[in-house]
Amino acid sequence: MSEMVSKFNGCHDCVKRTYHSGWNDKRYMDAAYEMYYADQQQKFNLVHVWELLKDEQKWCSLVSEISKRSKLADSSTLNTVLDVEDDIHERPFGVKAAKMQDKKRGKGKIEEATGSSHTANVLDQMWKVKKEELERKERISKQKIIDSLICKTEPLTEMEQNLKNNLMTEMYTAQLKLQMEQSERGE
């Protein structure tokens, strides 16, 4: 099976390498079928396998498609002698071009610096808001626990009593701390 797919792939690559004006993929496939039939004297019936494998590295064409211009450029560079001194002396930038380049460099650095500091400020503000929101949710959760323990009609167990006392002490100290901070700020 692998041999059949490999031979068909070779036929398809051969057909694809020869340029035919106006041909679409279907015409290339038909020509590949004909070439395979002429070579093997049997129809190729593993198209579904070839469709799956054609893009795999093993089945890709070894010869890369190169345009005529790049082929001509490569062959001309082999025959010419390079003059090293001409390459060393490059023409310097003009005054206007140098000024434009300096302006572009300066603007980029300023934009990068202000952009990154602005991003950092936004992230800090978002973190502060998120932290305050988490603290608020935690306070509300603790308050609900205290309320449920206070509203309980049966007597509290020792563990529930300890939890209630700890939470009330914690809430009281947090409230005092908040009031002290507000008085220091003059609110």
PDB file of C-alpha atoms in Angstrom, residues 29-102:
ATOM      1  CA  MET A  29      -5.082  15.000 -10.376  1.00  0.00           C
ATOM      2  CA  ASP A  30      -6.449  13.626 -13.672  1.00  0.00           C
ATOM      3  CA  ALA A  31      -3.006  13.931 -15.257  1.00  0.00           C
ATOM      4  CA  ALA A  32      -1.443  12.196 -12.229  1.00  0.00           C
ATOM      5  CA  TYR A  33      -3.999   9.342 -12.547  1.00  0.00           C
ATOM      6  CA  GLU A  34      -3.126   8.951 -16.227  1.00  0.00           C
ATOM      7  CA  MET A  35       0.605   8.962 -15.513  1.00  0.00           C
ATOM      8  CA  TYR A  36       0.184   6.378 -12.733  1.00  0.00           C
ATOM      9  CA  TYR A  37      -1.955   4.147 -14.985  1.00  0.00           C
ATOM     10  CA  ALA A  38       0.594   4.386 -17.816  1.00  0.00           C
ATOM     11  CA  ASP A  39       3.410   3.437 -15.425  1.00  0.00           C
ATOM     12  CA  GLN A  40       1.690   0.738 -13.310  1.00  0.00           C
ATOM     13  CA  GLN A  41      -1.022  -0.606 -15.680  1.00  0.00           C
ATOM     14  CA  GLN A  42      -3.626  -0.326 -12.906  1.00  0.00           C
ATOM     15  CA  LYS A  43      -5.898   2.359 -11.506  1.00  0.00           C
ATOM     16  CA  PHE A  44      -4.892   4.162  -8.321  1.00  0.00           C
ATOM     17  CA  ASN A  45      -7.634   3.480  -5.784  1.00  0.00           C
ATOM     18  CA  LEU A  46      -6.012   4.757  -2.566  1.00  0.00           C
ATOM     19  CA  VAL A  47      -6.886   8.419  -3.054  1.00  0.00           C
ATOM     20  CA  HIS A  48      -8.319   8.709   0.451  1.00  0.00           C
ATOM     21  CA  VAL A  49      -4.997   7.491   1.911  1.00  0.00           C
ATOM     22  CA  TRP A  50      -2.982   9.840  -0.306  1.00  0.00           C
ATOM     23  CA  GLU A  51      -5.232  12.777   0.701  1.00  0.00           C
ATOM     24  CA  LEU A  52      -4.378  12.107   4.349  1.00  0.00           C
ATOM     25  CA  LEU A  53      -0.652  11.656   3.764  1.00  0.00           C
ATOM     26  CA  LYS A  54       0.142  14.210   1.060  1.00  0.00           C
ATOM     27  CA  ASP A  55       0.929  17.029   3.540  1.00  0.00           C
ATOM     28  CA  GLU A  56       3.132  14.888   5.807  1.00  0.00           C
ATOM     29  CA  GLN A  57       6.855  15.635   5.695  1.00  0.00           C
ATOM     30  CA  LYS A  58       7.753  12.247   4.193  1.00  0.00           C
ATOM     31  CA  TRP A  59       5.401  12.741   1.269  1.00  0.00           C
ATOM     32  CA  CYS A  60       6.231  16.372   0.480  1.00  0.00           C
ATOM     33  CA  SER A  61       8.136  17.095  -2.687  1.00  0.00           C
ATOM     34  CA  LEU A  62      11.905  17.270  -2.204  1.00  0.00           C
ATOM     35  CA  VAL A  63      12.376  19.850  -4.915  1.00  0.00           C
ATOM     36  CA  SER A  64      11.083  23.202  -3.792  1.00  0.00           C
ATOM     37  CA  GLU A  65       9.366  25.305  -6.354  1.00  0.00           C
ATOM     38  CA  ILE A  66      11.605  28.186  -7.346  1.00  0.00           C
ATOM     39  CA  SER A  67      10.600  31.001  -9.643  1.00  0.00           C
ATOM     40  CA  LYS A  68      12.567  31.641 -12.826  1.00  0.00           C
ATOM     41  CA  ARG A  69      13.790  34.982 -11.526  1.00  0.00           C
ATOM     42  CA  SER A  70      15.381  33.487  -8.436  1.00  0.00           C
ATOM     43  CA  LYS A  71      16.955  30.718 -10.567  1.00  0.00           C
ATOM     44  CA  LEU A  72      18.405  33.320 -12.898  1.00  0.00           C
ATOM     45  CA  ALA A  73      19.617  35.449 -10.004  1.00  0.00           C
ATOM     46  CA  ASP A  74      21.365  32.467  -8.399  1.00  0.00           C
ATOM     47  CA  SER A  75      23.123  31.460 -11.628  1.00  0.00           C
ATOM     48  CA  SER A  76      24.292  35.007 -12.351  1.00  0.00           C
ATOM     49  CA  THR A  77      25.852  35.418  -8.911  1.00  0.00           C
ATOM     50  CA  LEU A  78      27.990  32.322  -9.432  1.00  0.00           C
ATOM     51  CA  ASN A  79      29.590  33.678 -12.603  1.00  0.00           C
ATOM     52  CA  THR A  80      30.294  37.234 -11.467  1.00  0.00           C
ATOM     53  CA  VAL A  81      33.329  38.346  -9.497  1.00  0.00           C
ATOM     54  CA  LEU A  82      32.514  40.328  -6.384  1.00  0.00           C
ATOM     55  CA  ASP A  83      34.265  43.609  -5.784  1.00  0.00           C
ATOM     56  CA  VAL A  84      34.726  43.730  -2.007  1.00  0.00           C
ATOM     57  CA  GLU A  85      35.666  47.408  -1.847  1.00  0.00           C
ATOM     58  CA  ASP A  86      32.364  48.506  -3.412  1.00  0.00           C
ATOM     59  CA  ASP A  87      30.375  46.742  -0.695  1.00  0.00           C
ATOM     60  CA  ILE A  88      32.355  48.319   2.160  1.00  0.00           C
ATOM     61  CA  HIS A  89      31.767  51.939   1.162  1.00  0.00           C
ATOM     62  CA  GLU A  90      28.072  52.544   1.476  1.00  0.00           C
ATOM     63  CA  ARG A  91      26.555  55.918   0.913  1.00  0.00           C
ATOM     64  CA  PRO A  92      25.678  57.622   4.226  1.00  0.00           C
ATOM     65  CA  PHE A  93      22.155  58.738   5.086  1.00  0.00           C
ATOM     66  CA  GLY A  94      21.128  62.182   4.077  1.00  0.00           C
ATOM     67  CA  VAL A  95      20.333  64.834   6.681  1.00  0.00           C
ATOM     68  CA  LYS A  96      16.565  64.493   6.281  1.00  0.00           C
ATOM     69  CA  ALA A  97      16.655  60.696   6.397  1.00  0.00           C
ATOM     70  CA  ALA A  98      18.819  60.728   9.542  1.00  0.00           C
ATOM     71  CA  LYS A  99      16.471  63.203  11.259  1.00  0.00           C
ATOM     72  CA  MET A 100      13.421  61.113  10.376  1.00  0.00           C
ATOM     73  CA  GLN A 101      15.119  57.993  11.715  1.00  0.00           C
ATOM     74  CA  ASP A 102      16.000  59.754  14.993  1.00  0.00           C
TER      75      ASP A 102
END
